[in-house]
Coordinates of N, CA and C in Angstrom, one line a residue:
E706 N 117.0 146.7 133.4 CA 115.9 146.0 134.1 C 116.0 144.5 133.9
E707 N 115.8 143.8 135.0 CA 116.0 142.3 135.0 C 115.0 141.7 134.0
R708 N 113.8 142.1 134.0 CA 112.8 141.5 133.1 C 113.2 141.6 131.6
E709 N 113.6 142.8 131.2 CA 114.1 143.0 129.8 C 115.3 142.1 129.5
E710 N 116.2 142.0 130.5 CA 117.4 141.2 130.3 C 117.0 139.7 130.1
L711 N 116.0 139.2 130.9 CA 115.6 137.9 130.8 C 115.0 137.6 129.4
A712 N 114.1 138.5 129.0 CA 113.4 138.4 127.7 C 114.4 138.5 126.6
T713 N 115.4 139.4 126.7 CA 116.4 139.5 125.7 C 117.3 138.2 125.6
A714 N 117.6 137.7 126.8 CA 118.4 136.4 126.8 C 117.6 135.3 126.1
I715 N 116.3 135.2 126.4 CA 115.5 134.2 125.8 C 115.5 134.4 124.2
F716 N 115.3 135.6 123.8 CA 115.3 135.9 122.4 C 116.6 135.4 121.7
H717 N 117.7 135.8 122.3 CA 119.0 135.4 121.7 C 119.2 133.9 121.8
A718 N 118.8 133.2 122.8 CA 118.9 131.8 122.9 C 118.1 131.1 121.8
L719 N 117.0 131.7 121.5 CA 116.1 131.1 120.4 C 116.5 131.5 119.0
D720 N 117.3 132.5 118.9 CA 117.8 133.0 117.6 C 118.9 132.2 117.1
A721 N 118.7 130.9 116.8 CA 119.7 130.0 116.4 C 120.4 130.4 115.1
E722 N 119.7 131.1 114.2 CA 120.3 131.5 113.0 C 121.1 132.8 113.1
G723 N 121.0 133.4 114.3 CA 121.8 134.6 114.5 C 121.5 135.8 113.6
D724 N 120.2 135.8 113.1 CA 119.9 136.9 112.2 C 119.0 138.0 112.8
G725 N 118.9 137.9 114.2 CA 118.1 138.9 114.9 C 116.6 138.8 114.7
R726 N 116.2 137.6 114.3 CA 114.7 137.3 114.1 C 114.4 135.9 114.6
L727 N 113.2 135.8 115.1 CA 112.7 134.5 115.5 C 111.7 134.1 114.5
H728 N 112.1 133.0 113.8 CA 111.2 132.5 112.8 C 110.2 131.5 113.4
S729 N 109.4 130.9 112.6 CA 108.3 130.1 113.1 C 108.7 129.0 114.1
E730 N 109.7 128.3 113.8 CA 110.1 127.2 114.7 C 110.6 127.7 116.1
A731 N 111.4 128.8 116.0 CA 111.9 129.4 117.3 C 110.8 130.0 118.1
M732 N 109.8 130.6 117.4 CA 108.7 131.1 118.2 C 107.8 130.0 118.7
R733 N 107.7 128.9 118.0 CA 106.9 127.8 118.5 C 107.6 127.2 119.7
Q734 N 108.9 127.1 119.7 CA 109.6 126.6 120.9 C 109.3 127.5 122.1
F735 N 109.4 128.8 121.9 CA 109.1 129.8 123.0 C 107.6 129.6 123.4
A736 N 106.7 129.5 122.5 CA 105.3 129.4 122.8 C 105.0 128.1 123.6
E737 N 105.7 127.0 123.2 CA 105.5 125.8 123.9 C 106.0 125.9 125.3
L738 N 107.2 126.5 125.5 CA 107.7 126.7 126.8 C 106.8 127.6 127.7
A739 N 106.1 128.5 127.0 CA 105.1 129.3 127.7 C 103.8 128.7 127.9
G740 N 103.6 127.4 127.5 CA 102.4 126.7 127.7 C 101.4 126.5 126.6
F741 N 101.8 127.0 125.4 CA 100.9 126.9 124.2 C 101.1 125.6 123.6
R742 N 100.0 124.9 123.4 CA 100.0 123.6 122.7 C 99.2 123.6 121.5
S743 N 99.7 123.1 120.4 CA 98.9 123.1 119.2 C 99.5 122.1 118.2
S744 N 98.7 121.8 117.2 CA 99.2 120.9 116.1 C 100.1 121.8 115.2
E745 N 100.8 121.2 114.3 CA 101.7 121.9 113.4 C 100.9 122.9 112.5
A746 N 99.7 122.4 112.0 CA 98.9 123.3 111.2 C 98.3 124.5 112.0
D747 N 97.9 124.2 113.3 CA 97.4 125.3 114.1 C 98.5 126.3 114.4
W748 N 99.7 125.8 114.6 CA 100.8 126.7 114.9 C 101.1 127.6 113.7
R749 N 101.1 127.0 112.5 CA 101.4 127.8 111.3 C 100.3 129.0 111.2
R750 N 99.1 128.7 111.5 CA 98.0 129.7 111.5 C 98.3 130.7 112.6
E751 N 98.7 130.3 113.8 CA 98.9 131.1 114.9 C 100.1 132.1 114.6
F752 N 101.2 131.5 114.0 CA 102.3 132.3 113.7 C 102.0 133.4 112.6
R753 N 101.2 133.0 111.6 CA 100.8 134.0 110.6 C 100.0 135.1 111.3
S754 N 99.1 134.7 112.2 CA 98.3 135.7 113.0 C 99.2 136.6 113.8
I755 N 100.2 136.1 114.5 CA 101.1 136.9 115.3 C 101.8 137.9 114.4
C756 N 102.3 137.4 113.3 CA 103.0 138.3 112.4 C 102.1 139.4 111.8
A757 N 100.9 139.0 111.4 CA 100.0 140.0 110.9 C 99.6 141.0 111.9
E758 N 99.3 140.6 113.1 CA 99.0 141.5 114.2 C 100.1 142.5 114.5
H759 N 101.3 142.2 114.2 CA 102.4 143.1 114.5 C 103.0 143.7 113.3
G760 N 102.4 143.5 112.1 CA 102.8 144.1 110.9 C 104.1 143.5 110.4
L761 N 104.3 142.2 110.6 CA 105.6 141.6 110.2 C 105.3 140.6 109.1
R762 N 106.3 140.3 108.3 CA 106.2 139.3 107.3 C 106.6 138.0 107.9
V763 N 105.8 136.9 107.6 CA 106.0 135.6 108.1 C 107.4 135.1 107.8
T764 N 107.9 135.4 106.6 CA 109.2 135.0 106.1 C 110.4 135.7 106.9
E765 N 110.1 136.9 107.5 CA 111.1 137.6 108.2 C 111.1 137.3 109.7
G766 N 110.0 136.9 110.2 CA 109.9 136.5 111.6 C 109.8 137.7 112.6
V767 N 110.0 137.5 113.8 CA 109.8 138.4 114.9 C 111.1 139.0 115.3
D768 N 111.2 140.3 115.3 CA 112.5 141.0 115.8 C 112.5 141.2 117.3
L769 N 113.6 141.6 117.9 CA 113.7 141.7 119.3 C 112.8 142.7 119.9
E770 N 112.6 143.9 119.3 CA 111.7 144.9 119.8 C 110.3 144.4 119.9
T771 N 109.8 143.7 118.8 CA 108.5 143.1 118.8 C 108.4 142.0 119.9
F772 N 109.4 141.2 120.0 CA 109.3 140.1 121.0 C 109.2 140.7 122.4
L773 N 110.0 141.8 122.7 CA 109.9 142.4 124.0 C 108.5 143.0 124.3
E774 N 107.9 143.6 123.2 CA 106.6 144.1 123.4 C 105.6 143.0 123.7
M775 N 105.7 141.9 122.9 CA 104.8 140.7 123.1 C 104.8 140.2 124.5
V776 N 105.9 140.0 125.1 CA 106.0 139.4 126.4 C 105.5 140.3 127.5
D777 N 105.3 141.6 127.2 CA 104.8 142.6 128.1 C 103.3 142.9 127.8
D778 N 102.7 142.3 126.8 CA 101.4 142.7 126.3 C 100.3 141.7 126.9
F779 N 99.4 142.2 127.7 CA 98.3 141.4 128.2 C 97.2 141.1 127.2
S780 N 97.2 141.8 126.1 CA 96.1 141.7 125.2 C 96.2 140.4 124.4
E781 N 95.2 140.2 123.5 CA 95.3 139.0 122.6 C 96.5 139.0 121.7
R782 N 97.0 140.2 121.4 CA 98.1 140.4 120.5 C 99.4 139.8 121.1
G783 N 99.4 139.8 122.4 CA 100.7 139.5 123.1 C 100.7 138.1 123.6
I784 N 101.9 137.7 124.1 CA 102.1 136.4 124.8 C 102.7 136.8 126.1
Y785 N 101.9 137.4 127.0 CA 102.4 138.0 128.2 C 103.0 136.8 129.1
C786 N 104.1 137.1 129.7 CA 104.8 136.2 130.6 C 105.2 137.0 131.8
S787 N 104.9 136.5 133.0 CA 105.3 137.1 134.2 C 106.9 137.0 134.4
D788 N 107.4 137.7 135.3 CA 108.9 137.6 135.5 C 109.3 136.1 135.9
R789 N 108.4 135.5 136.7 CA 108.7 134.1 137.0 C 108.7 133.2 135.8
E790 N 107.7 133.4 134.9 CA 107.6 132.6 133.7 C 108.8 132.8 132.8
L791 N 109.2 134.1 132.7 CA 110.4 134.4 131.9 C 111.6 133.7 132.5
A792 N 111.8 133.7 133.8 CA 112.9 133.0 134.4 C 112.9 131.5 134.2
F793 N 111.7 130.9 134.2 CA 111.5 129.5 134.0 C 111.9 129.2 132.6
I794 N 111.4 130.0 131.6 CA 111.7 129.7 130.2 C 113.2 129.8 130.0
C795 N 113.8 130.8 130.5 CA 115.2 131.0 130.4 C 116.0 129.8 131.0
S796 N 115.5 129.3 132.1 CA 116.2 128.2 132.7 C 116.1 126.9 131.8
Q797 N 114.9 126.8 131.2 CA 114.7 125.6 130.3 C 115.6 125.7 129.1
L798 N 115.7 126.9 128.5 CA 116.6 127.0 127.4 C 118.0 126.8 127.7
L799 N 118.4 127.2 128.9 CA 119.8 126.9 129.4 C 120.0 125.4 129.6
R800 N 119.0 124.7 130.2 CA 119.1 123.3 130.3 C 119.2 122.6 129.0
Q801 N 118.4 123.1 128.0 CA 118.5 122.5 126.6 C 119.9 122.7 126.0
A802 N 120.4 123.9 126.2 CA 121.8 124.2 125.7 C 122.9 123.4 126.3
L803 N 122.7 123.0 127.6 CA 123.6 122.2 128.3 C 123.4 120.7 128.1
G804 N 122.3 120.4 127.4 CA 122.0 119.0 127.2 C 121.4 118.3 128.4
R805 N 120.8 119.1 129.3 CA 120.1 118.5 130.5 C 118.6 118.4 130.2
P806 N 118.0 117.4 130.9 CA 116.6 117.3 130.7 C 115.8 118.5 131.3
Q807 N 114.7 118.8 130.7 CA 113.9 119.9 131.2 C 113.3 119.6 132.6
A808 N 113.1 120.7 133.4 CA 112.5 120.5 134.7 C 111.0 120.1 134.4
P809 N 110.5 119.3 135.3 CA 109.1 118.9 135.1 C 108.1 120.0 135.3
G810 N 107.2 120.2 134.3 CA 106.1 121.1 134.4 C 106.4 122.6 134.5
L811 N 105.4 123.4 134.2 CA 105.5 124.8 134.3 C 105.2 125.2 135.7
P812 N 105.7 126.4 136.1 CA 105.2 126.9 137.4 C 103.7 127.0 137.5
A813 N 103.2 127.1 138.7 CA 101.8 127.1 138.9 C 101.1 128.3 138.1
D814 N 101.8 129.4 138.0 CA 101.2 130.6 137.4 C 101.6 130.7 135.9
A815 N 102.1 129.7 135.3 CA 102.6 129.7 133.9 C 101.3 129.9 133.0
P816 N 101.5 130.6 131.9 CA 100.4 130.7 131.0 C 100.1 129.4 130.4
R817 N 98.9 129.2 130.0 CA 98.4 128.0 129.4 C 98.0 128.2 127.9
G818 N 98.7 129.1 127.3 CA 98.5 129.4 125.8 C 97.5 130.5 125.6
R819 N 97.6 131.0 124.4 CA 96.7 132.0 123.9 C 95.3 131.4 123.7
Q820 N 94.3 132.2 124.0 CA 93.0 131.8 123.8 C 92.4 132.7 122.7
R821 N 91.8 132.2 121.7 CA 91.3 133.0 120.6 C 89.8 132.8 120.6

């Protein structure tokens, strides 16, 4: 399925350590590309909350299976992204990898961050 392939590509692009986990900074990069804006302290709290909600240790980070669940989850536990948003995030990560500037702005239907 294309959606799962996009989300998996995003996960692997963010997994700079190659350990099969997205740690706080990688998840923050994803969240920012998905429209989440916060201070460093707010992000630390948010990441702890994400990990707790999914039964993960903060030090271990988010695995691929959990990441795939999160981008499909409309609830407060998730960070739902539409197919278009996933494609946009994937394109931004590719631009970064190639050293090109990011495209201006998120698509009109891009998420604007989690609301608590």
